[in-house]
């Protein structure tokens, strides 16, 4: 009996899941399992049909393919459905088997239906409420016991079992019981089956060690989570949206600490051990300079000959530990920095991709559910502070008011002139901003020619360029904000993003101009241009810290003091003077701060080739910035009252980081391959280009060597062109394919929409028939019985009216269009059906887009399963 | 920490580690937090049952308009009283490591005030009222309109309430839910 009940649960649940559609594929399996083992009856088949509908679509003949006039014969149609259904079910179940084999993760994803709200109150087919809370444990144990993967007696299955039990949303005591029962069953079964072979055990132990290592690593990471207390404090005060900025900061800090670890141990430390080059090299002509405090700001003087910069690294190989092989510093320098940059690049790209997928692709449907989101996801559970909670209440209230106001207002349709004016205004602003950026670039160039040309600076004059560029950047930010107000973007987010992109463009321009100047400047024969670039970057970073963090922070502090002493008093009438109104506590703009971090990181990545110790500088800087910002936020600033989609903005920042890192990689590549190194300093002196060290020293390639010839051959333009062309073709092919998939998805969505509309219409008519023409009710034969005790019952009273309705010809356009679409779709899909699902997953980053977009089948339609064709 | 550690054996910790999304260190830390709520009682019996009003002194729950609902959902005696295991369970669900599906399930139960396994009009009304704070001036008409709009958006099967599947559908599409439905231990 218990078994039978489980099947019923499966069926009921299954129907529900179909409506939402997401993760249907995995969850659906349970229903299938159950139905497969019990004698099939009308109920389950119909339920399963929902599941397989999509499979059929991708196959040649399906449920939706009309065979002649679909309304012609009731009987035929029902039979047709069943036949094609049983075929597709077989297809589906075999597919499922494969997918389980490929993806063990699905197993515990499926356990969602074992959650209490699914099980405790499940409707039986007779409409009774089955309460199974007492037998919850047995029930779940039994369900889990049917999964072969979970029940094997090996460490992997045990791990999987633990994961599965974890994901069951029950009380801990229940979970414990389930686990005990399961392990009993496993032990019982294990004694019967023979023990596993040596080879398999060996394989398992490898995997087991891997999981254990991961677990250890996790506990290690949680033990050393940076700023744990601070993060909790910030989250408690301001919620997760603000703490996202601090998380971003922390992430960069951790990244830089890792870089520092490697660079320090492979490059800086050996250099310190080896000491300075013996007398005779060229820097030693000048005496070793005294240390001035000023040098910390300018990066000149004492620092210019320290391990801070490229120029003072040795090109020798030396023995670090007596009796071991020689340590070649140039190779270490080159390899450490290139490998670290490449690894960082890969890490950043992967995290960007993931973040993009999560916040843009998988959530693309949120647009439709704006209000529901505002309700369901708006409370920040991390808030632990009364003031923050009040602020949150107010924010939500305002959001809802805005929403209502927007709904109730007549949609504003701008006239042609209005639109034209708006567009023109935007164009003007865009052009102005671009003009400003180019003007800034030109004046920066002039400044560089005036002040940057001299190789020896007098005291503080070295700082001019960096001060000017940083001040320009800060001023430009405010100018952009003012201009942005003119543009009247309806969405705040749009305005914000455009503003951010402009600032980012300016930063790129400034860095680009500096680079272009440094690289094109004629290099003095004796000078060390690498060190010079390193010094410039050092100054930029230091000055940026003083301007954007210390100076602007101080400005905010002053504003706060003014607010406290002269600002509007709480509860009093709002001040009338202009000054009084502006004496609010300063806002904390997360976007500008995050952009500053991106800029910072770009400079660092660029400079690490020329000044390895910059990593330390930036790490210290980030640490200071963290504490200063935290202080400002908690004591001085007012948190932004606006709700903004933090994950999407975070993704945008990751994209910016990626773009700048990509630019840095390209520039580094250019420098390594094309720019001759200084002859008199640095680890690479003695070679003409940096890469030669790699080619000749590490790969031991000489001109006449076979590999060298192969290399030269490969790098010929024709070959590279060919490779590029092939890549272009492949990209084009993939792009075309993805376009086709997008079109297909659109069609499918339309189809589903039509279908839903059709059903709605049918149900409405059915309802009309039921309530209007009672005299015909005698033809209705109720087979299944009532099922839902909700408002849906009003539709359900006479399920069989469906066939009755179909006797009358359809008059509305609805039906006609649906049929048309159906033909269309099956036709157009047939050309690329074989791996449609895989490609869909490719295109949409693993999300089953079609499924999750499903407009639900109205629940009442499941009533059809109870309808028997009339005899 | 040493004092706290003495309250748990290694086996118990392993047991909790297997059943929640926490590491052993975090479990001990959670217990410390739990103990802070009622040092006397918990010091005496590590799995003591604390009354709902006591548990609601936990800062995150105190600030949360759904604090009492959370207690009720996680309470093993279903009356809002919380033992350490319940507390651990709660913190595990709210932790970073818990997957979306588990969080969604609990969120659904928190918002399902009357426990009929559907988020109906009354539940929505409660949720909105709690979200905007009771003494706000959002009128009943406005709330009605909001509820109508929510149902229009999210009630896919037109039965006048959100089922779990519909709720999960919304959550699935939200990238912010997992960030907001979280309490740092």
XYZ file of C-alpha atoms in Angstrom, chain A residues 13 16-23 27 109 112 115-118 120-121 162-163 165-173 175-176 179-180 215 218-219 222-223 225 227-228 231-232 235-236 240-241 243 247 250 358-386 389-390 392-394 396-397 400-401 403-404 407-408 644-648 760 790-792 794-795 847-849 851-860, chain B residues 12 14-26 29 33 58-66 70 72-78 84-86 88-89 92 94 96-97 99-112 115-119 124 127-134 136-138 141-143 145-154 156-185:
232
model
C 3.870 16.172 -7.671
C 2.813 20.484 -10.239
C 6.328 20.545 -11.406
C 5.265 20.605 -14.960
C 3.641 23.889 -14.395
C 6.796 25.564 -13.374
C 8.788 23.504 -15.705
C 12.213 24.160 -14.356
C 14.468 21.247 -13.714
C 12.582 15.625 -11.314
C 18.768 17.502 -7.288
C 13.448 18.274 -3.851
C 10.566 17.965 0.883
C 8.014 18.221 3.615
C 5.585 20.409 1.812
C 5.479 17.831 -0.927
C 3.072 15.807 4.318
C -0.009 16.810 2.465
C 25.426 12.246 2.523
C 24.923 14.971 -0.049
C 20.408 13.569 2.786
C 21.788 17.037 3.358
C 19.592 18.434 0.638
C 16.396 17.029 2.110
C 14.625 19.863 3.818
C 13.805 18.100 7.042
C 14.696 18.419 10.648
C 18.070 17.101 11.656
C 16.562 14.284 13.699
C 17.640 13.193 8.539
C 19.562 11.206 11.080
C 20.641 8.045 7.251
C 20.619 5.206 9.719
C 36.664 19.323 2.554
C 37.004 24.305 2.710
C 37.409 24.219 6.457
C 36.475 29.198 6.399
C 38.987 29.389 9.222
C 38.161 34.067 5.947
C 37.552 40.309 7.552
C 34.924 37.902 8.771
C 31.837 41.638 6.692
C 29.229 40.516 9.165
C 26.052 43.047 6.192
C 24.180 43.521 9.415
C 24.062 42.191 1.150
C 24.028 44.801 -1.564
C 28.652 44.092 1.260
C 33.414 41.297 -1.182
C 38.286 41.320 -0.597
C 23.879 33.270 -13.264
C 22.826 36.877 -13.293
C 21.887 37.438 -16.904
C 21.069 34.235 -18.707
C 19.465 32.163 -15.999
C 17.485 35.059 -14.677
C 16.415 36.455 -17.996
C 12.778 35.868 -17.230
C 12.750 38.071 -14.169
C 11.563 40.934 -16.252
C 8.172 39.351 -16.260
C 8.069 38.949 -12.520
C 9.165 42.329 -11.326
C 6.611 42.759 -8.615
C 6.767 39.227 -7.314
C 10.498 39.677 -7.017
C 10.057 42.805 -5.084
C 7.953 40.902 -2.632
C 9.673 37.583 -2.438
C 13.328 38.523 -2.657
C 13.364 41.966 -1.211
C 13.944 41.340 2.460
C 17.589 40.963 3.237
C 17.840 38.276 5.883
C 21.336 39.397 6.748
C 20.141 42.652 8.262
C 20.722 42.660 11.982
C 20.330 46.279 12.893
C 17.205 48.138 13.731
C 15.677 47.344 9.116
C 13.720 50.597 9.226
C 14.729 48.607 4.416
C 11.055 48.910 5.293
C 10.995 52.411 3.908
C 10.398 48.557 0.099
C 7.437 50.806 0.765
C 5.894 49.438 -4.002
C 4.464 52.954 -4.163
C 5.260 50.481 -8.774
C 1.648 51.294 -8.037
C 0.750 51.003 -12.937
C -1.984 53.525 -12.355
C 19.769 47.798 -7.103
C 20.406 44.460 -8.614
C 23.690 43.757 -7.000
C 24.503 40.580 -8.852
C 24.113 42.225 -12.241
C -7.707 29.054 -21.441
C -9.587 24.926 -4.430
C -11.131 27.573 -6.597
C -10.132 25.479 -9.545
C -15.334 25.583 -10.781
C -13.632 24.427 -13.926
C 19.900 26.405 -18.607
C 17.049 24.695 -20.184
C 15.595 27.817 -21.435
C 11.420 24.501 -20.269
C 11.760 27.203 -17.759
C 9.917 29.616 -19.922
C 6.926 27.380 -20.083
C 3.743 29.178 -19.450
C 2.018 26.721 -17.326
C -0.459 24.330 -18.523
C -3.502 25.229 -16.574
C -3.867 22.832 -13.761
C -7.392 22.056 -14.674
C 28.500 14.218 17.440
C 30.892 14.407 12.618
C 27.208 13.618 12.754
C 26.252 17.282 12.515
C 28.761 17.853 9.790
C 27.195 15.098 7.719
C 23.696 16.442 8.208
C 24.226 20.158 7.701
C 26.182 22.405 5.395
C 28.667 23.339 8.098
C 32.168 22.340 8.961
C 33.003 21.283 12.495
C 34.475 24.649 13.328
C 31.343 26.371 12.163
C 30.803 28.564 16.412
C 26.136 31.848 19.237
C 19.253 36.849 17.870
C 20.052 40.096 16.004
C 19.204 38.924 12.485
C 15.924 37.412 13.586
C 15.057 40.420 15.679
C 15.383 42.758 12.732
C 13.570 40.391 10.430
C 9.837 40.965 9.993
C 9.441 37.222 9.485
C 11.308 31.464 10.775
C 7.988 28.292 13.668
C 9.230 26.753 10.452
C 12.414 25.466 11.991
C 11.024 24.468 15.342
C 10.851 20.714 15.728
C 7.957 21.036 18.132
C 6.203 23.343 15.614
C 20.214 23.666 19.267
C 19.567 21.199 16.479
C 16.814 23.409 15.138
C 21.829 24.558 13.541
C 19.349 23.520 10.917
C 22.640 25.729 7.790
C 20.688 30.282 5.667
C 26.192 30.239 1.828
C 26.688 26.577 1.155
C 21.706 25.235 -2.488
C 18.936 27.334 -3.916
C 16.372 24.537 -3.854
C 16.696 24.043 -0.111
C 16.493 27.757 0.517
C 13.469 28.050 -1.741
C 11.657 25.315 0.113
C 12.127 27.045 3.427
C 11.303 30.461 2.063
C 8.065 29.020 0.776
C 7.188 27.673 4.176
C 8.068 30.941 5.842
C 5.725 32.838 3.561
C 3.002 30.226 3.808
C 0.291 26.242 6.225
C -2.021 25.101 3.456
C 0.889 24.509 1.116
C -0.138 27.392 -1.071
C 0.704 31.057 -0.766
C 0.502 37.568 0.413
C 3.890 39.239 3.621
C 3.344 42.689 2.154
C 2.186 44.123 5.440
C 5.197 42.788 7.227
C 7.526 43.965 4.509
C 6.356 47.553 4.565
C 5.993 47.559 8.332
C 2.580 47.426 9.957
C 2.864 52.281 7.302
C 0.196 54.066 5.364
C -0.132 51.649 2.494
C -6.791 49.073 -1.730
C -3.164 49.369 -2.672
C -2.392 46.045 -1.089
C -3.968 45.832 -6.181
C -0.489 44.582 -5.415
C -1.813 41.132 -4.660
C -3.796 41.121 -7.865
C -0.713 42.095 -9.822
C 1.399 39.463 -8.138
C -1.096 36.777 -8.950
C -1.373 38.065 -12.470
C 2.371 37.749 -12.859
C 3.156 34.613 -11.009
C 0.458 30.510 -13.771
C -2.501 28.216 -13.295
C -5.014 30.856 -12.240
C -6.041 29.178 -9.042
C -5.692 32.320 -7.004
C -2.645 31.200 -5.054
C 1.023 30.462 -5.567
C 1.920 26.821 -5.390
C 5.411 25.691 -4.545
C 6.177 25.056 -8.179
C 5.194 28.590 -9.100
C 7.151 29.970 -6.207
C 10.206 27.998 -7.153
C 9.865 29.159 -10.709
C 10.233 32.733 -9.518
C 13.141 31.910 -7.250
C 14.901 29.988 -9.967
C 14.977 33.029 -12.157
C 16.228 35.312 -9.480
C 19.913 35.906 -9.105
C 19.466 38.001 -6.008
C 17.436 35.602 -3.936
C 20.404 33.514 -2.927
C 22.196 36.653 -1.771
C 19.338 38.027 0.228
C 18.116 34.784 1.788
C 21.235 34.383 3.829
C 22.337 34.921 7.389
C 26.012 35.032 8.123
C 26.778 32.874 11.110
